[in-house]
PDB file of C-alpha atoms in Angstrom:
ATOM      1  CA  ILE A 209     178.513 143.710  61.741  1.00  0.00           C
ATOM      2  CA  PRO A 210     180.717 146.765  62.342  1.00  0.00           C
ATOM      3  CA  GLU A 211     184.187 146.871  60.824  1.00  0.00           C
ATOM      4  CA  PRO A 212     186.994 146.865  63.393  1.00  0.00           C
ATOM      5  CA  GLU A 213     188.498 150.289  63.992  1.00  0.00           C
ATOM      6  CA  PRO A 214     192.214 150.700  63.302  1.00  0.00           C
ATOM      7  CA  ASP A 215     194.155 150.142  66.492  1.00  0.00           C
ATOM      8  CA  ASP A 216     197.914 149.725  66.809  1.00  0.00           C
ATOM      9  CA  SER A 217     197.900 149.550  70.587  1.00  0.00           C
ATOM     10  CA  ILE A 218     198.941 145.883  70.684  1.00  0.00           C
ATOM     11  CA  ASP A 219     202.709 145.509  70.649  1.00  0.00           C
ATOM     12  CA  TRP A 220     202.902 142.014  69.194  1.00  0.00           C
ATOM     13  CA  ALA A 221     206.699 141.973  69.236  1.00  0.00           C
ATOM     14  CA  ALA A 222     206.729 142.678  72.966  1.00  0.00           C
ATOM     15  CA  LEU A 223     204.011 140.109  73.648  1.00  0.00           C
ATOM     16  CA  LEU A 224     205.830 137.433  71.671  1.00  0.00           C
ATOM     17  CA  ARG A 225     209.074 138.209  73.501  1.00  0.00           C
ATOM     18  CA  ARG A 226     207.235 137.599  76.751  1.00  0.00           C
ATOM     19  CA  ASN A 227     205.689 134.387  75.456  1.00  0.00           C
ATOM     20  CA  SER A 228     206.183 132.914  71.982  1.00  0.00           C
ATOM     21  CA  GLU A 229     202.948 130.947  72.371  1.00  0.00           C
ATOM     22  CA  VAL A 230     200.730 134.054  72.042  1.00  0.00           C
ATOM     23  CA  LYS A 231     198.193 133.419  69.268  1.00  0.00           C
ATOM     24  CA  ALA A 232     195.612 136.192  69.565  1.00  0.00           C
ATOM     25  CA  TRP A 233     194.176 139.107  71.490  1.00  0.00           C
ATOM     26  CA  MET A 234     190.470 139.179  72.364  1.00  0.00           C
ATOM     27  CA  ASP A 235     188.258 142.176  73.143  1.00  0.00           C
ATOM     28  CA  LEU A 236     184.752 141.309  74.324  1.00  0.00           C
ATOM     29  CA  GLN A 237     182.251 143.541  76.076  1.00  0.00           C
ATOM     30  CA  VAL A 238     179.630 141.908  78.294  1.00  0.00           C
ATOM     31  CA  GLY A 239     177.337 144.557  79.720  1.00  0.00           C
ATOM     32  CA  ASN A 240     179.643 147.052  81.432  1.00  0.00           C
ATOM     33  CA  VAL A 241     182.512 144.556  81.804  1.00  0.00           C
ATOM     34  CA  GLY A 242     185.225 144.078  79.194  1.00  0.00           C
ATOM     35  CA  ILE A 243     187.510 141.122  78.542  1.00  0.00           C
ATOM     36  CA  HIS A 244     190.765 142.372  76.999  1.00  0.00           C
ATOM     37  CA  GLU A 245     193.246 139.536  77.142  1.00  0.00           C
ATOM     38  CA  PRO A 246     196.006 137.763  75.201  1.00  0.00           C
ATOM     39  CA  VAL A 247     195.251 134.189  74.136  1.00  0.00           C
ATOM     40  CA  VAL A 248     197.996 131.565  74.090  1.00  0.00           C
ATOM     41  CA  GLN A 249     198.320 127.955  72.940  1.00  0.00           C
ATOM     42  CA  PRO A 250     200.260 125.398  74.983  1.00  0.00           C
ATOM     43  CA  SER A 251     202.598 122.935  73.355  1.00  0.00           C
ATOM     44  CA  ALA A 252     201.766 119.243  73.348  1.00  0.00           C
ATOM     45  CA  ALA A 253     204.517 118.759  75.923  1.00  0.00           C
ATOM     46  CA  GLU A 254     202.895 121.301  78.264  1.00  0.00           C
ATOM     47  CA  GLY A 255     199.372 119.983  77.764  1.00  0.00           C
ATOM     48  CA  ASN A 256     196.041 121.758  78.067  1.00  0.00           C
ATOM     49  CA  GLY A 257     196.314 122.055  81.840  1.00  0.00           C
ATOM     50  CA  TYR A 258     199.414 124.263  81.729  1.00  0.00           C
ATOM     51  CA  TYR A 259     197.712 127.651  81.318  1.00  0.00           C
ATOM     52  CA  LEU A 260     195.090 126.797  83.894  1.00  0.00           C
ATOM     53  CA  LYS A 261     197.934 127.182  86.401  1.00  0.00           C
ATOM     54  CA  HIS A 262     200.337 129.601  84.685  1.00  0.00           C
ATOM     55  CA  ASP A 263     200.035 133.175  83.438  1.00  0.00           C
ATOM     56  CA  LEU A 264     201.356 134.817  80.269  1.00  0.00           C
ATOM     57  CA  ASP A 265     204.845 134.993  81.782  1.00  0.00           C
ATOM     58  CA  ARG A 266     204.680 131.309  82.802  1.00  0.00           C
ATOM     59  CA  ARG A 267     204.495 132.182  86.461  1.00  0.00           C
ATOM     60  CA  SER A 268     202.527 129.801  88.652  1.00  0.00           C
ATOM     61  CA  THR A 269     199.101 131.289  89.480  1.00  0.00           C
ATOM     62  CA  TYR A 270     195.554 130.115  90.136  1.00  0.00           C
ATOM     63  CA  ILE A 271     194.239 132.738  87.670  1.00  0.00           C
ATOM     64  CA  GLY A 272     195.911 131.140  84.644  1.00  0.00           C
ATOM     65  CA  ASN A 273     195.614 132.560  81.129  1.00  0.00           C
ATOM     66  CA  ILE A 274     193.043 132.186  78.354  1.00  0.00           C
ATOM     67  CA  PHE A 275     194.251 129.588  75.854  1.00  0.00           C
ATOM     68  CA  TYR A 276     193.519 127.611  72.690  1.00  0.00           C
ATOM     69  CA  ASP A 277     193.200 123.860  72.941  1.00  0.00           C
ATOM     70  CA  MET A 278     196.592 122.374  72.089  1.00  0.00           C
ATOM     71  CA  ARG A 279     194.863 120.285  69.374  1.00  0.00           C
ATOM     72  CA  ASP A 280     193.785 123.369  67.389  1.00  0.00           C
ATOM     73  CA  SER A 281     195.644 123.823  64.112  1.00  0.00           C
ATOM     74  CA  ASP A 282     196.313 126.924  62.036  1.00  0.00           C
ATOM     75  CA  GLU A 283     194.415 125.310  59.144  1.00  0.00           C
ATOM     76  CA  GLY A 284     191.270 124.692  61.190  1.00  0.00           C
ATOM     77  CA  THR A 285     188.203 126.943  61.080  1.00  0.00           C
ATOM     78  CA  SER A 286     187.031 126.054  64.588  1.00  0.00           C
ATOM     79  CA  ARG A 287     188.819 127.136  67.764  1.00  0.00           C
ATOM     80  CA  LEU A 288     188.259 125.747  71.242  1.00  0.00           C
ATOM     81  CA  VAL A 289     189.272 128.249  73.922  1.00  0.00           C
ATOM     82  CA  TYR A 290     189.467 127.768  77.694  1.00  0.00           C
ATOM     83  CA  GLY A 291     189.900 130.015  80.681  1.00  0.00           C
ATOM     84  CA  HIS A 292     188.932 130.128  84.334  1.00  0.00           C
ATOM     85  CA  HIS A 293     185.857 131.796  85.705  1.00  0.00           C
ATOM     86  CA  PHE A 294     185.667 132.913  89.315  1.00  0.00           C
ATOM     87  CA  THR A 295     182.588 133.470  91.444  1.00  0.00           C
ATOM     88  CA  GLY A 296     182.018 137.155  92.122  1.00  0.00           C
ATOM     89  CA  SER A 297     184.859 138.224  89.823  1.00  0.00           C
ATOM     90  CA  THR A 298     185.438 139.641  86.339  1.00  0.00           C
ATOM     91  CA  LYS A 299     188.805 137.903  85.863  1.00  0.00           C
ATOM     92  CA  MET A 300     189.510 135.877  82.720  1.00  0.00           C
ATOM     93  CA  LEU A 301     186.216 134.402  81.389  1.00  0.00           C
ATOM     94  CA  SER A 302     184.163 135.161  84.497  1.00  0.00           C
ATOM     95  CA  SER A 303     181.937 137.687  82.728  1.00  0.00           C
ATOM     96  CA  ILE A 304     180.630 135.109  80.249  1.00  0.00           C
ATOM     97  CA  ASN A 305     179.789 132.667  83.006  1.00  0.00           C
ATOM     98  CA  ASP A 306     176.085 131.703  82.944  1.00  0.00           C
ATOM     99  CA  ALA A 307     175.694 132.925  79.356  1.00  0.00           C
ATOM    100  CA  TYR A 308     173.461 129.906  78.720  1.00  0.00           C
ATOM    101  CA  ASN A 309     170.837 132.098  80.418  1.00  0.00           C
ATOM    102  CA  GLN A 310     169.302 134.151  77.624  1.00  0.00           C
ATOM    103  CA  SER A 311     169.348 137.401  79.597  1.00  0.00           C
ATOM    104  CA  LYS A 312     173.109 137.054  80.177  1.00  0.00           C
ATOM    105  CA  PHE A 313     173.727 135.913  76.608  1.00  0.00           C
ATOM    106  CA  ASP A 314     171.980 139.032  75.297  1.00  0.00           C
ATOM    107  CA  MET A 315     174.538 141.178  77.142  1.00  0.00           C
ATOM    108  CA  MET A 316     177.425 139.872  75.013  1.00  0.00           C
ATOM    109  CA  GLN A 317     178.535 142.184  72.224  1.00  0.00           C
ATOM    110  CA  PRO A 318     180.388 141.211  69.017  1.00  0.00           C
ATOM    111  CA  MET A 319     183.957 140.231  69.845  1.00  0.00           C
ATOM    112  CA  ARG A 320     187.092 141.614  68.241  1.00  0.00           C
ATOM    113  CA  TRP A 321     189.769 138.958  67.601  1.00  0.00           C
ATOM    114  CA  ARG A 322     193.241 140.019  66.508  1.00  0.00           C
ATOM    115  CA  GLN A 323     196.269 137.921  65.628  1.00  0.00           C
ATOM    116  CA  PRO A 324     199.999 138.627  65.230  1.00  0.00           C
ATOM    117  CA  ASP A 325     199.793 138.243  61.422  1.00  0.00           C
ATOM    118  CA  GLY A 326     197.553 141.313  61.224  1.00  0.00           C
ATOM    119  CA  THR A 327     194.235 139.456  61.074  1.00  0.00           C
ATOM    120  CA  ASP A 328     191.554 141.638  62.658  1.00  0.00           C
ATOM    121  CA  ASP A 329     188.086 140.079  62.727  1.00  0.00           C
ATOM    122  CA  ILE A 330     184.735 140.574  64.389  1.00  0.00           C
ATOM    123  CA  TYR A 331     182.938 137.483  65.726  1.00  0.00           C
ATOM    124  CA  VAL A 332     179.283 137.563  66.773  1.00  0.00           C
ATOM    125  CA  PRO A 333     177.749 135.497  69.597  1.00  0.00           C
ATOM    126  CA  VAL A 334     175.482 132.781  68.202  1.00  0.00           C
ATOM    127  CA  MET A 335     174.603 130.368  71.032  1.00  0.00           C
ATOM    128  CA  ALA A 336     175.466 129.138  74.509  1.00  0.00           C
ATOM    129  CA  MET A 337     174.739 126.003  76.491  1.00  0.00           C
ATOM    130  CA  LYS A 338     175.476 124.108  79.680  1.00  0.00           C
ATOM    131  CA  VAL A 339     176.429 120.484  79.076  1.00  0.00           C
ATOM    132  CA  TYR A 340     178.155 117.605  80.815  1.00  0.00           C
ATOM    133  CA  LYS A 341     181.917 117.746  80.474  1.00  0.00           C
ATOM    134  CA  SER A 342     181.782 114.481  78.510  1.00  0.00           C
ATOM    135  CA  TYR A 343     180.064 116.433  75.690  1.00  0.00           C
ATOM    136  CA  GLN A 344     182.074 115.712  72.556  1.00  0.00           C
ATOM    137  CA  LYS A 345     180.520 117.815  69.792  1.00  0.00           C
ATOM    138  CA  CYS A 346     182.589 120.904  70.589  1.00  0.00           C
ATOM    139  CA  GLN A 347     185.787 118.856  70.623  1.00  0.00           C
ATOM    140  CA  SER A 348     185.954 118.558  66.853  1.00  0.00           C
ATOM    141  CA  PHE A 349     189.125 119.757  65.164  1.00  0.00           C
ATOM    142  CA  THR A 350     188.399 118.550  61.630  1.00  0.00           C
ATOM    143  CA  ALA A 351     186.559 121.594  60.226  1.00  0.00           C
ATOM    144  CA  LYS A 352     188.685 123.322  57.596  1.00  0.00           C
ATOM    145  CA  THR A 353     186.058 124.935  55.338  1.00  0.00           C
ATOM    146  CA  PRO A 354     183.027 127.194  55.917  1.00  0.00           C
ATOM    147  CA  ALA A 355     180.702 124.296  55.042  1.00  0.00           C
ATOM    148  CA  GLU A 356     182.325 122.093  57.672  1.00  0.00           C
ATOM    149  CA  THR A 357     182.139 124.906  60.218  1.00  0.00           C
ATOM    150  CA  GLN A 358     178.446 125.366  59.516  1.00  0.00           C
ATOM    151  CA  GLY A 359     177.895 121.618  59.876  1.00  0.00           C
ATOM    152  CA  LEU A 360     179.625 121.634  63.249  1.00  0.00           C
ATOM    153  CA  LEU A 361     177.450 124.506  64.475  1.00  0.00           C
ATOM    154  CA  GLN A 362     174.273 122.887  63.162  1.00  0.00           C
ATOM    155  CA  SER A 363     175.129 119.660  65.004  1.00  0.00           C
ATOM    156  CA  MET A 364     175.180 121.592  68.285  1.00  0.00           C
ATOM    157  CA  ALA A 365     172.219 123.890  67.639  1.00  0.00           C
ATOM    158  CA  SER A 366     169.582 121.701  69.273  1.00  0.00           C
ATOM    159  CA  ASP A 367     171.603 121.637  72.517  1.00  0.00           C
ATOM    160  CA  ALA A 368     171.703 125.430  72.948  1.00  0.00           C
ATOM    161  CA  GLN A 369     169.798 127.085  75.784  1.00  0.00           C
ATOM    162  CA  ALA A 370     170.515 130.648  74.605  1.00  0.00           C
ATOM    163  CA  LYS A 371     170.625 131.863  71.005  1.00  0.00           C
ATOM    164  CA  SER A 372     171.069 134.954  68.890  1.00  0.00           C
ATOM    165  CA  PRO A 373     167.799 136.240  67.392  1.00  0.00           C
ATOM    166  CA  ASP A 374     169.458 135.857  63.970  1.00  0.00           C
ATOM    167  CA  PHE A 375     170.648 132.368  64.865  1.00  0.00           C
ATOM    168  CA  ASP A 376     169.887 130.516  61.612  1.00  0.00           C
ATOM    169  CA  ASN A 377     171.302 133.186  59.308  1.00  0.00           C
ATOM    170  CA  ILE A 378     174.489 133.499  61.371  1.00  0.00           C
ATOM    171  CA  ILE A 379     175.121 129.756  61.293  1.00  0.00           C
ATOM    172  CA  ASN A 380     174.350 129.461  57.577  1.00  0.00           C
ATOM    173  CA  SER A 381     176.881 132.180  56.716  1.00  0.00           C
ATOM    174  CA  ALA A 382     179.576 131.212  59.233  1.00  0.00           C
ATOM    175  CA  GLU A 383     183.150 130.894  57.968  1.00  0.00           C
ATOM    176  CA  ARG A 384     184.901 130.276  61.301  1.00  0.00           C
ATOM    177  CA  CYS A 385     183.849 129.777  64.896  1.00  0.00           C
ATOM    178  CA  ILE A 386     185.372 130.172  68.342  1.00  0.00           C
ATOM    179  CA  THR A 387     183.986 128.101  71.211  1.00  0.00           C
ATOM    180  CA  PHE A 388     184.686 129.319  74.750  1.00  0.00           C
ATOM    181  CA  VAL A 389     184.603 126.884  77.659  1.00  0.00           C
ATOM    182  CA  PRO A 390     184.801 128.738  80.986  1.00  0.00           C
ATOM    183  CA  ARG A 391     186.337 126.458  83.591  1.00  0.00           C
ATOM    184  CA  MET A 392     185.534 127.010  87.246  1.00  0.00           C
ATOM    185  CA  SER A 393     188.736 127.357  89.191  1.00  0.00           C
ATOM    186  CA  LEU A 394     189.123 125.084  92.180  1.00  0.00           C
ATOM    187  CA  ILE A 395     190.358 128.182  93.985  1.00  0.00           C
ATOM    188  CA  ASN A 396     188.215 131.336  94.069  1.00  0.00           C
ATOM    189  CA  HIS A 397     190.059 134.369  95.432  1.00  0.00           C
ATOM    190  CA  GLY A 398     192.314 132.102  97.445  1.00  0.00           C
ATOM    191  CA  GLU A 399     189.507 129.974  98.872  1.00  0.00           C
ATOM    192  CA  ARG A 400     188.981 126.405  97.737  1.00  0.00           C
ATOM    193  CA  SER A 401     185.717 125.640  95.965  1.00  0.00           C
ATOM    194  CA  SER A 402     183.734 122.421  96.298  1.00  0.00           C
ATOM    195  CA  CYS A 403     182.761 122.482  92.594  1.00  0.00           C
ATOM    196  CA  SER A 404     182.609 118.963  91.166  1.00  0.00           C
ATOM    197  CA  GLN A 405     183.112 120.246  87.592  1.00  0.00           C
ATOM    198  CA  LYS A 406     180.561 117.788  86.226  1.00  0.00           C
ATOM    199  CA  CYS A 407     179.314 120.390  83.777  1.00  0.00           C
ATOM    200  CA  HIS A 408     180.879 122.732  81.262  1.00  0.00           C
ATOM    201  CA  GLN A 409     179.479 125.891  79.764  1.00  0.00           C
ATOM    202  CA  ILE A 410     179.939 126.522  76.060  1.00  0.00           C
ATOM    203  CA  ASN A 411     179.719 129.926  74.403  1.00  0.00           C
ATOM    204  CA  GLN A 412     180.078 130.156  70.642  1.00  0.00           C
ATOM    205  CA  PHE A 413     181.040 133.092  68.444  1.00  0.00           C
ATOM    206  CA  VAL A 414     181.235 133.005  64.639  1.00  0.00           C
ATOM    207  CA  PHE A 415     182.859 135.074  61.913  1.00  0.00           C
TER     208      PHE A 415
END
């Protein structure tokens, strides 16, 4: 896994002035498309739906902003992250849509994940799946050690439709994981979609 290159291009002070709920910055390359976005976490009062309808500056928008689940804690080793995907677009998490297809999964590169405290980590893609939205395994917020993180990943392994070729070794050495759940927007480029949202896609990266 390559070490992250020094990069002081993120002005955390400015980002936090814009929105004190900024928790991270993600850089992920998928084929020739990059995702370079701030990641926020809504308060319990706002709820998980807030950043599906508001941007970084809290303006109302159908694009939303990528965000942690409000139930994630700083002590946890597993993050659950949401964001919209849009048909025919590269906005937000659109470029990892359909990553449960192995050919698409193989296009995902290691992800750089930076935080305001100076943490600068590289996460590698390990697996992806398409499941019913009632799927509960990814909604676990109890993992606080590498062993618990590995147990969480192992519990989901049999459900994956796409995997890293080094799948077992990655899971067995995992310290932390980030699970992305792209959510189809009910509005695509201003047009309403008939999506029933019965299914969710899950894409997992581990450090």
